[in-house]
Amino acid sequence: MSEPPDQSTVALIGLQGTGKSTYVVAFFLACESSADGMCITNYCGNGNREYLNKLAQRLADCEALERTRQTEPGELRLKVILADGAEEQQLLIPDLSGELLRDGMATRHLDEQLDQLVASANGTILFMRSDRIVAAETLADFNTALERAGQPAEGATAPERPEDWELAVAPTQVRLVDAVQELLRRRGPAPLRLALVLSAWDTQSKAGLTPLQWAQGHLALLTQLLDGQENVQWSVFGVSAQGGDFCDAEQRDRLKEVDVSVRATVAQADGSAGGVGAPVRWALGLTP
Amino acid sequence: MSATLTCSQPDCPAPAGGVCALGHANPVDCPQATVPSADAPEPAAAVPTATAEPGPPGDDELLPPAPTPGVLLHPGVALSVAQANVLASDAGVRVVLPVGSVGTGKTTLAVGLYERFLARSWGGASYLWSETLLDFEMLAFPGRLASGAGIPSTWRTRLRDSAGHLLHLRVSCESSPRLDLVFANLPGELSDHIRDGEAPASEIPLLASADRLVMCVDGAKIASPGHHGLAVSHTRQFLRTLKQGSGVPPTCAVSLVLTKFDLVSDTPGGVERWEAARAALEPELAGLGRPGIVVCTAARAKTSGFAPDGMDVLLQWLTSPDGLADPALPDPRVAGPRAADRFTGQTP
């Protein structure tokens, strides 16, 4: 199906379980309830909202959303106004499974649908879970901690042959750098606006860091890569699309007392509050 | 396979069975090429399909990947000379050639330089890109807690067995907004052959392309009272054979780098033995390319916090345009891209 020429497409990319679907639903609910200066002006045909409404019901019930299957991708397709005073535009946000990216990076053979999306999108949002990061923990640091505890650093070296190594054991930031490098390679010199979303941001509140400080500390290789690309503009957002942890009974009870359309919170790069639509608006160049 | 290959590069003859326009020996390795899934090559051995990360609660079922046509991605593994030539003809590169016996720590030096960017910009440089990101990661893995080992080490087996021996790291630094460093990751046996009298140019053809020669001296041997003399002797023999072979370009800067300095420092008499070794070896560098630096490094110490580890000095030397003693001569990188004979030495 050919897309209308005035349509804006936002690519959501990230590994599986990084909060893409939850964000899309929170964004839809905010548009639907005319929150955050956004409103829907046209539903753009029939049928495409069943997926969104099903997931919205689960979110309202404080049930974590199942991640999108490769066989049942959803999408958000609406005519919307994304900010007070902004023009109406047709918006398409496909919600493809994170497994497509995971498997594509591991086999070095990217799904064609995902490839076309990242190559043609007007804006890109890269998701990662701030509470499930795999860090590059070194043996040297571990041995230092052992010695401080009065234990000698000893043990076997790793096996001689690297057959056991696989991309899945690489640090999160390396996997993201790998994905972004391939994204940039596919797009060539075309300008890219990339919003980095740190999902489950509510879990990081005790650290007292802004999203930018957090990213520079935990994803240093990625931030260096993005800073160094002439054709890339990027920003970072801390997003709690659920509004809290559904596995925590106390938080779940609190959230059930709040309307689902206003539960989500977004922190901008400097830590200031932004609306649910802030990453989409930024990715599309509607905000500086 | 090439009969079913398509390519987004205009006028590329590869789909018709010709040569890749971007110089890839195997056209399917080219990032511009697309191969229908039925013809897609098996995934590289070192990057098998990943296992699932933990998903949301109650969501453990995984479906197999859908067999859709797709696009080949860059493999991310060590480059062959032909692939590095494509890179060099595009932007120019600085070729770094670590040499030294087996187990000296040559690979660990290159991996250590990469790995420090995971924490921050350092040594006056920032990470920009790597065409060999996955091999850097694979090589770094034995030094990680996730490896299950107790003592940090470095893998090199796969690189030894494969066609590609070149690791790529693009950085920005004070002297250059984009500097492509290409590290030769060659087996130490080649250095041993030169030490034993083989012709340097035939053992290591990359010598002719080197911009920075890193003469590695094994700190573990220098630390050992019973081995340090032999380590000096072997290094001296290597340097003299190299000098006699006239294979080092006059523009190439040559440095003496002690590896595993943490072992030298921790061993009684180790530092004194290093000073003696240095006094014996430094004069041997004269007449070999251009004088570089002498630096003690600990790229991967057994425990963290060993300082100074010399790695920042090494990186600054590698990235500085005046890593050469005579600034009057043009630096290869600053002189701009070279023709496609960057590594082969052949006239285009």
XYZ file of C-alpha atoms in Angstrom:
636
model
C 0.000 0.000 0.000
C 1.446 3.374 -0.955
C 1.640 5.889 1.862
C 0.297 9.444 1.593
C 3.057 11.921 0.752
C 2.337 14.122 3.763
C 2.593 11.221 6.211
C 5.217 11.310 8.943
C 6.633 7.956 9.934
C 8.393 7.325 13.202
C 10.521 4.177 13.499
C 10.606 2.554 16.914
C 13.636 0.344 17.236
C 15.023 -1.600 20.141
C 15.566 -5.113 21.334
C 12.627 -7.141 22.570
C 10.965 -6.152 25.825
C 12.281 -2.600 25.834
C 8.921 -0.858 26.116
C 8.097 0.070 22.537
C 4.510 -1.221 22.570
C 3.822 0.218 26.006
C 4.998 3.608 24.814
C 2.873 3.454 21.659
C -0.206 2.699 23.745
C 0.566 5.448 26.257
C 1.043 7.842 23.342
C -2.254 6.739 21.779
C -4.082 7.186 25.075
C -2.658 10.682 25.506
C -3.764 11.616 21.977
C -7.153 10.050 22.575
C -7.737 12.054 25.739
C -6.276 15.242 24.245
C -3.517 15.330 26.835
C -0.079 16.915 26.432
C -1.372 19.381 23.839
C -2.132 16.553 21.404
C -5.394 15.503 19.814
C -6.703 13.130 17.176
C -8.416 14.729 14.202
C -9.059 11.616 12.119
C -8.818 7.907 12.823
C -7.610 7.068 9.308
C -9.803 4.125 8.377
C -10.987 1.054 10.174
C -9.463 -1.830 12.018
C -6.077 -0.565 13.071
C -7.170 0.424 16.570
C -8.137 -3.030 17.821
C -4.504 -3.716 18.639
C -4.144 -0.405 20.472
C -7.383 -0.757 22.420
C -6.570 -4.312 23.505
C -3.214 -3.226 24.850
C -4.735 -0.126 26.456
C -7.105 -2.350 28.396
C -4.206 -4.376 29.744
C -2.370 -1.219 30.684
C -5.463 0.111 32.496
C -5.631 -3.197 34.377
C -1.991 -2.775 35.391
C -0.901 -5.826 33.418
C 2.469 -5.684 31.673
C 2.087 -5.818 27.911
C 3.340 -8.873 26.116
C 5.992 -7.976 23.649
C 4.996 -7.749 20.028
C 5.304 -11.009 18.086
C 6.951 -11.017 14.703
C 3.746 -12.492 13.301
C 1.422 -9.883 14.731
C 2.969 -6.436 14.418
C 0.698 -3.507 15.162
C 0.758 0.101 14.203
C -0.548 3.493 15.154
C -1.982 5.371 12.195
C -3.780 8.609 12.996
C -4.266 12.154 11.844
C -3.145 14.174 14.818
C -2.112 17.542 16.106
C 1.003 16.870 18.151
C 1.278 20.175 20.016
C -0.731 23.288 20.705
C -0.687 25.415 17.571
C 0.919 22.714 15.427
C -0.509 21.681 12.068
C -2.491 18.522 11.598
C -0.430 15.662 10.203
C -0.878 12.015 9.413
C 1.278 9.960 11.702
C 2.357 6.353 11.279
C 4.191 4.478 14.012
C 4.663 0.790 13.132
C 5.207 -1.407 16.173
C 7.485 -4.173 14.940
C 8.791 -6.916 17.181
C 12.118 -6.289 18.867
C 12.987 -9.849 17.959
C 13.401 -8.697 14.373
C 16.230 -6.434 15.441
C 17.727 -8.975 17.840
C 17.725 -11.780 15.297
C 18.795 -9.505 12.464
C 21.829 -8.240 14.348
C 22.776 -11.756 15.455
C 22.526 -13.297 11.992
C 23.653 -10.111 10.192
C 20.576 -10.461 8.011
C 18.006 -7.762 8.710
C 14.303 -8.231 8.080
C 13.275 -6.338 4.965
C 10.303 -4.666 6.651
C 12.497 -3.330 9.432
C 15.151 -2.274 6.956
C 12.680 -0.284 4.898
C 11.274 1.341 8.011
C 14.618 2.547 9.351
C 15.727 3.681 5.918
C 12.671 5.801 5.243
C 11.459 7.050 8.627
C 11.184 10.771 9.278
C 12.261 10.249 12.856
C 13.608 7.374 14.920
C 13.145 6.428 18.541
C 15.635 3.959 19.987
C 14.416 2.125 23.075
C 16.418 0.482 25.842
C 15.422 -0.567 29.336
C 17.243 1.396 31.968
C 16.729 -1.373 34.548
C 18.026 -4.292 32.451
C 21.367 -3.096 31.281
C 24.214 -5.545 30.691
C 27.379 -3.696 31.622
C 30.927 -4.486 30.519
C 32.000 -5.735 33.939
C 35.671 -6.574 33.843
C 37.494 -9.316 35.670
C 39.975 -6.694 36.795
C 37.254 -4.814 38.682
C 35.955 -8.066 40.149
C 39.416 -9.174 41.213
C 40.028 -5.809 42.826
C 36.864 -6.220 44.867
C 37.987 -9.720 45.852
C 41.363 -8.475 47.003
C 39.764 -5.722 49.014
C 37.723 -8.420 50.704
C 40.932 -10.266 51.536
C 40.581 -12.975 48.901
C 43.215 -13.636 46.265
C 42.335 -13.111 42.624
C 42.790 -16.498 41.058
C 41.087 -18.964 38.769
C 41.216 -20.224 35.249
C 41.591 -18.092 32.175
C 38.869 -18.285 29.560
C 38.957 -21.207 27.113
C 41.358 -20.907 24.238
C 38.728 -20.981 21.544
C 35.979 -18.391 21.326
C 33.195 -20.628 20.044
C 31.018 -19.877 23.031
C 30.915 -16.172 22.327
C 27.750 -14.741 20.858
C 26.414 -11.269 20.379
C 23.828 -11.806 23.106
C 26.549 -11.673 25.777
C 27.858 -8.305 24.602
C 27.164 -5.273 26.790
C 23.891 -3.485 26.068
C 25.609 -0.360 24.829
C 27.709 -2.341 22.347
C 24.581 -3.993 20.930
C 22.994 -0.553 20.595
C 26.101 0.862 18.924
C 26.096 -2.079 16.526
C 22.442 -1.429 15.693
C 22.897 2.322 15.271
C 25.967 1.865 13.068
C 23.954 -0.405 10.790
C 21.033 2.043 10.870
C 23.368 4.836 9.792
C 24.901 2.627 7.136
C 21.458 1.870 5.693
C 20.485 5.553 5.662
C 23.734 6.824 4.189
C 24.206 10.595 4.434
C 20.503 11.308 5.040
C 19.969 13.381 8.196
C 18.702 11.463 11.197
C 16.921 12.696 14.284
C 17.160 10.020 16.921
C 15.407 10.092 20.280
C 16.946 7.668 22.745
C 14.297 6.453 25.180
C 15.398 5.051 28.514
C 12.326 3.074 29.469
C 11.372 2.076 33.025
C 12.873 5.422 34.000
C 10.985 5.347 37.315
C 13.443 2.667 38.457
C 16.328 5.141 38.178
C 14.872 7.938 40.295
C 17.108 7.211 43.299
C 20.265 7.819 41.263
C 19.372 11.499 40.891
C 20.754 11.691 37.367
C 19.215 13.412 34.374
C 18.585 11.145 31.373
C 21.567 12.716 29.597
C 23.863 12.150 32.569
C 22.628 8.576 32.867
C 23.205 7.892 29.190
C 26.684 9.407 29.264
C 27.547 7.235 32.254
C 25.972 3.935 31.239
C 26.062 4.190 27.455
C 29.284 6.094 26.892
C 30.179 4.329 23.653
C 26.736 5.069 22.202
C 26.753 8.727 23.196
C 30.236 9.153 21.702
C 29.052 7.534 18.477
C 25.990 9.764 18.264
C 27.894 12.922 19.216
C 30.415 12.267 16.474
C 28.076 11.837 13.503
C 27.634 14.983 11.432
C 24.236 13.940 10.076
C 22.760 12.880 13.403
C 20.861 14.976 15.901
C 19.936 13.129 19.038
C 18.340 13.626 22.388
C 17.478 11.389 25.290
C 14.305 10.900 27.300
C 13.556 8.954 30.454
C 10.154 7.352 29.945
C 7.955 5.519 32.388
C 5.119 4.497 30.079
C 3.410 2.379 32.714
C 3.892 5.030 35.386
C 5.446 2.513 37.774
C 6.238 -1.118 38.445
C 3.225 -3.412 38.058
C 5.044 -6.151 39.958
C 5.160 -3.944 43.056
C 1.799 -4.325 44.822
C 1.977 -0.919 46.431
C 2.751 0.864 43.171
C 0.125 -1.165 41.319
C -2.558 -0.192 43.838
C -1.553 3.460 43.553
C -1.608 3.384 39.738
C -5.055 1.806 39.647
C -6.370 4.992 41.236
C -4.974 7.091 38.366
C -6.548 7.289 34.911
C -4.464 5.272 32.492
C -4.157 8.167 30.044
C -2.170 10.278 32.483
C -0.023 7.664 34.229
C 2.963 7.876 31.907
C 5.791 10.255 32.750
C 8.601 11.568 30.576
C 11.804 13.270 31.675
C 13.675 15.242 29.027
C 17.441 15.188 28.606
C 17.987 17.770 31.338
C 15.576 16.070 33.717
C 12.734 18.512 33.201
C 9.263 17.075 32.734
C 8.021 16.551 29.208
C 4.732 15.183 27.990
C 4.196 11.697 26.652
C 4.485 13.053 23.136
C 7.887 14.658 23.739
C 10.000 11.879 22.126
C 7.765 11.755 19.032
C 7.693 15.536 18.695
C 11.460 15.672 19.044
C 12.053 12.854 16.560
C 9.894 14.648 13.999
C 11.679 17.939 14.529
C 8.723 19.722 16.054
C 10.813 20.700 19.074
C 14.455 21.792 19.060
C 25.124 -17.328 -5.383
C 26.029 -14.122 -7.208
C 23.385 -14.834 -9.847
C 20.630 -14.057 -7.347
C 22.373 -11.211 -5.613
C 21.084 -7.668 -5.974
C 22.968 -4.487 -5.194
C 21.899 -0.954 -4.352
C 25.213 0.439 -5.605
C 24.545 1.974 -9.021
C 26.263 0.180 -11.902
C 27.730 -2.521 -9.693
C 28.547 -5.544 -11.872
C 28.304 -8.039 -8.971
C 24.674 -9.082 -9.590
C 25.689 -10.105 -13.094
C 28.518 -12.197 -11.718
C 31.116 -9.449 -11.893
C 33.380 -7.873 -9.309
C 31.943 -5.877 -6.394
C 32.123 -2.151 -7.179
C 33.184 -1.441 -3.596
C 36.009 -3.928 -3.741
C 34.676 -6.752 -1.578
C 36.323 -10.018 -2.516
C 33.038 -11.798 -1.892
C 30.169 -9.580 -3.108
C 27.814 -10.906 -0.440
C 30.054 -9.232 2.151
C 29.243 -5.828 0.679
C 26.765 -3.805 2.773
C 25.096 -2.664 -0.450
C 24.325 -6.237 -1.502
C 21.103 -8.090 -0.858
C 20.718 -11.836 -1.085
C 17.316 -13.538 -1.017
C 16.928 -15.640 2.079
C 17.153 -18.922 0.210
C 20.632 -17.916 -0.871
C 21.702 -16.210 2.300
C 24.950 -17.477 3.770
C 24.998 -19.200 7.108
C 25.559 -16.806 9.993
C 29.185 -16.347 10.973
C 30.262 -18.933 13.503
C 31.002 -16.388 16.152
C 27.702 -14.571 15.869
C 25.067 -17.271 16.147
C 21.452 -16.366 16.746
C 21.243 -14.716 20.102
C 19.355 -16.163 22.981
C 16.391 -14.280 24.311
C 16.762 -11.581 26.866
C 14.352 -11.868 29.741
C 10.988 -10.538 28.666
C 8.062 -9.301 30.679
C 6.650 -11.694 33.304
C 4.645 -14.534 31.835
C 5.978 -13.929 28.370
C 8.560 -16.613 27.876
C 7.402 -18.138 24.630
C 9.531 -17.272 21.635
C 8.577 -17.783 18.048
C 11.282 -18.736 15.549
C 12.475 -15.945 13.258
C 10.158 -15.445 10.304
C 11.821 -16.548 7.055
C 11.467 -13.206 5.288
C 13.809 -11.858 2.650
C 16.216 -9.471 4.209
C 19.238 -7.285 3.867
C 22.766 -8.355 4.654
C 24.388 -6.329 7.390
C 28.059 -5.574 7.791
C 29.643 -8.586 9.509
C 31.548 -6.518 12.061
C 34.536 -8.853 12.009
C 38.212 -8.287 11.218
C 38.930 -6.889 7.779
C 40.937 -8.432 5.014
C 43.531 -6.329 3.240
C 41.133 -5.875 0.324
C 38.406 -4.607 2.622
C 40.803 -2.288 4.413
C 41.904 -0.948 1.040
C 38.320 0.104 0.359
C 38.317 1.944 3.661
C 41.680 3.532 2.912
C 40.683 4.704 -0.525
C 37.564 6.253 0.985
C 39.099 8.228 3.797
C 42.714 7.315 4.377
C 43.801 5.260 7.348
C 46.658 5.089 9.794
C 48.097 1.603 9.882
C 49.292 0.460 13.298
C 51.477 -2.619 13.322
C 52.130 -4.220 16.702
C 54.981 -6.743 16.510
C 56.454 -9.129 19.043
C 56.590 -12.773 20.002
C 53.632 -15.032 20.696
C 51.828 -14.046 23.897
C 53.496 -10.652 24.188
C 50.144 -8.855 24.384
C 49.794 -7.294 20.940
C 46.095 -8.092 20.578
C 45.408 -7.039 24.143
C 46.895 -3.627 23.406
C 44.468 -3.013 20.539
C 41.515 -4.420 22.452
C 42.478 -2.402 25.518
C 42.436 0.790 23.481
C 38.910 -0.025 22.227
C 37.588 -1.215 25.553
C 38.394 1.988 27.401
C 35.914 3.865 25.205
C 33.130 1.827 26.795
C 33.603 3.881 29.942
C 34.271 7.334 28.530
C 36.155 9.430 26.016
C 39.790 9.155 27.029
C 43.326 9.941 25.956
C 42.047 13.033 24.153
C 39.925 10.942 21.783
C 36.305 9.893 21.335
C 34.850 6.805 19.683
C 33.355 7.459 16.263
C 32.855 4.059 14.621
C 34.264 0.587 14.224
C 33.892 -1.682 11.223
C 35.100 -4.539 13.410
C 33.004 -3.943 16.512
C 31.992 -7.570 16.987
C 35.533 -8.870 16.824
C 36.677 -6.246 19.310
C 33.927 -7.454 21.621
C 34.725 -11.105 21.074
C 38.389 -10.468 21.793
C 37.506 -8.501 24.917
C 35.203 -11.181 26.303
C 37.849 -13.276 28.144
C 38.582 -10.209 30.260
C 34.965 -9.827 31.282
C 33.226 -11.223 34.330
C 30.611 -12.777 32.057
C 33.258 -15.119 30.612
C 33.298 -17.121 33.836
C 37.084 -16.960 33.962
C 39.140 -15.719 36.881
C 42.170 -14.307 35.141
C 41.758 -11.821 32.276
C 43.048 -12.952 28.906
C 42.491 -12.259 25.216
C 41.281 -14.499 22.437
C 42.993 -14.427 19.112
C 42.345 -17.886 17.679
C 39.517 -16.971 15.358
C 41.442 -14.093 13.890
C 44.401 -16.342 13.281
C 42.225 -18.800 11.414
C 40.287 -16.293 9.361
C 41.206 -14.277 6.305
C 40.820 -10.961 8.108
C 43.565 -9.706 10.391
C 42.816 -6.013 10.582
C 40.872 -4.346 13.375
C 39.366 -0.941 12.755
C 38.750 1.919 15.168
C 37.646 5.379 14.048
C 38.135 8.149 16.578
C 37.969 11.891 16.730
C 40.778 13.689 18.484
C 42.308 17.101 18.784
C 44.378 16.756 15.643
C 41.687 15.226 13.479
C 37.888 15.120 13.551
C 38.100 11.683 11.942
C 41.018 9.344 12.245
C 40.776 5.743 11.065
C 43.173 3.499 12.927
C 43.697 0.050 11.430
C 45.451 -2.388 13.754
C 47.188 -5.373 12.235
C 46.435 -8.340 14.460
C 49.084 -10.737 13.269
C 50.255 -13.963 14.871
C 53.385 -13.627 16.973
C 54.910 -16.505 15.061
C 55.565 -14.120 12.174
C 57.667 -11.926 14.427
C 59.493 -15.000 15.675
C 60.298 -15.980 12.101
C 61.809 -12.553 11.455
C 63.762 -12.819 14.690
C 65.092 -16.133 13.430
C 66.253 -14.615 10.145
C 63.366 -14.704 7.696
C 62.934 -11.709 5.403
C 60.653 -9.165 7.113
C 58.899 -8.094 3.918
C 57.873 -11.627 3.075
C 56.792 -12.534 6.596
C 54.835 -9.346 7.203
C 53.981 -7.609 3.899
C 52.027 -5.022 5.879
C 55.357 -3.613 7.064
C 55.494 -1.559 3.878
C 52.208 0.108 4.793
C 52.837 0.739 8.473
C 52.514 4.257 9.847
C 53.140 3.266 13.468
C 55.235 0.254 14.423
C 54.671 -0.880 17.994
C 57.577 -3.037 19.147
C 56.089 -4.978 22.026
C 58.292 -6.357 24.778
C 56.672 -8.970 27.008
C 56.491 -7.664 30.572
C 56.001 -11.168 31.938
C 59.396 -12.164 30.574
C 61.083 -8.936 31.634
C 59.733 -9.496 35.148
C 61.219 -12.970 35.277
C 64.861 -13.148 36.459
C 65.377 -16.238 34.314
C 63.878 -14.898 31.105
C 64.513 -11.199 30.844
C 67.883 -11.601 29.142
C 66.408 -13.816 26.475
C 63.530 -11.366 25.962
C 66.049 -8.608 25.311
C 68.050 -10.847 23.004
C 64.981 -11.844 20.988
C 63.835 -8.237 20.636
C 67.286 -7.118 19.598
C 67.533 -9.850 16.972
C 64.125 -8.905 15.629
C 64.985 -5.211 15.390
C 68.300 -5.873 13.676
C 66.739 -8.209 11.128
C 64.106 -5.586 10.521
C 66.748 -2.937 9.984
C 68.735 -5.100 7.638
C 65.614 -5.977 5.685
C 64.889 -2.297 5.032
C 61.172 -3.083 5.127
C 60.092 -0.303 7.447
C 59.015 2.859 5.595
C 61.054 5.933 6.532
C 57.810 7.719 7.437
C 56.840 5.043 9.941
C 57.254 5.998 13.586
C 58.606 3.209 15.782
C 57.952 2.868 19.490
C 59.130 0.495 22.173
C 56.196 -0.646 24.284
C 56.524 -2.721 27.398
C 53.379 -4.781 27.971
C 52.067 -6.223 31.272
C 53.774 -3.506 33.264
C 51.664 -4.500 36.275
C 53.621 -7.764 36.439
C 56.940 -5.939 36.111
C 55.934 -3.497 38.814
C 54.772 -6.240 41.185
C 57.904 -8.343 40.835
C 60.948 -7.513 43.001
C 63.665 -6.237 40.697
C 61.265 -6.072 37.776
C 61.520 -2.338 37.233
C 65.318 -2.502 37.372
C 65.335 -5.284 34.802
C 63.093 -3.206 32.570
C 65.385 -0.205 32.851
C 68.295 -2.387 31.822
C 66.301 -3.805 28.932
C 65.284 -0.358 27.836
C 68.888 0.845 27.913
C 69.876 -2.102 25.737
C 67.023 -1.842 23.243
C 66.476 1.886 22.749
C 69.674 2.336 20.701
C 68.517 -0.489 18.437
C 65.631 1.691 17.246
C 67.990 4.196 15.654
C 67.799 4.084 11.882
C 64.540 2.204 11.919
C 61.798 4.473 10.601
C 61.430 7.452 12.876
C 61.835 7.563 16.616
C 58.581 7.241 18.517
C 58.155 6.801 22.236
C 59.077 4.345 24.943
C 56.140 3.531 27.183
C 55.178 0.992 29.829
C 51.628 -0.303 29.475
C 49.192 -2.455 31.393
C 46.337 -2.874 28.945
C 44.605 -5.526 31.004
C 45.905 -5.759 34.526
C 44.734 -8.569 36.789
C 43.174 -5.982 39.064
C 41.814 -2.562 38.203
C 43.208 0.712 39.393
C 46.761 0.062 38.242
C 47.988 3.514 37.363
C 49.502 4.909 35.338
C 48.819 2.156 32.824
C 50.434 3.992 29.919
C 47.478 3.426 27.620
C 46.618 7.110 27.368
C 50.202 7.866 26.339
C 50.040 5.137 23.720
C 46.723 6.384 22.324
C 47.949 9.957 22.173
C 51.002 8.810 20.258
C 48.885 6.810 17.853
C 46.502 9.691 17.216
C 48.931 12.581 17.165
C 50.034 13.824 13.767
C 53.531 14.382 15.154
C 54.088 10.900 16.459
C 57.008 11.347 14.141
C 60.218 12.931 15.307
C 60.562 15.108 12.243
C 57.441 17.208 11.790
C 58.696 18.487 8.444
C 57.709 15.278 6.728
C 54.017 14.862 5.972
C 51.991 12.574 8.155
C 50.287 9.904 6.043
C 46.846 10.557 7.481
C 47.049 14.312 7.146
C 48.245 13.926 3.595
C 44.788 12.639 2.785
C 43.360 9.546 1.158
C 45.726 7.388 -0.793
C 45.038 5.406 -3.873
C 43.790 1.851 -3.617
C 47.300 0.476 -3.193
C 47.421 1.439 0.479
C 48.178 -2.048 1.716
C 49.499 -3.889 -1.280
C 52.052 -1.345 -2.366
C 51.078 -1.959 -5.963
C 50.567 0.834 -8.440
C 46.871 1.239 -9.229
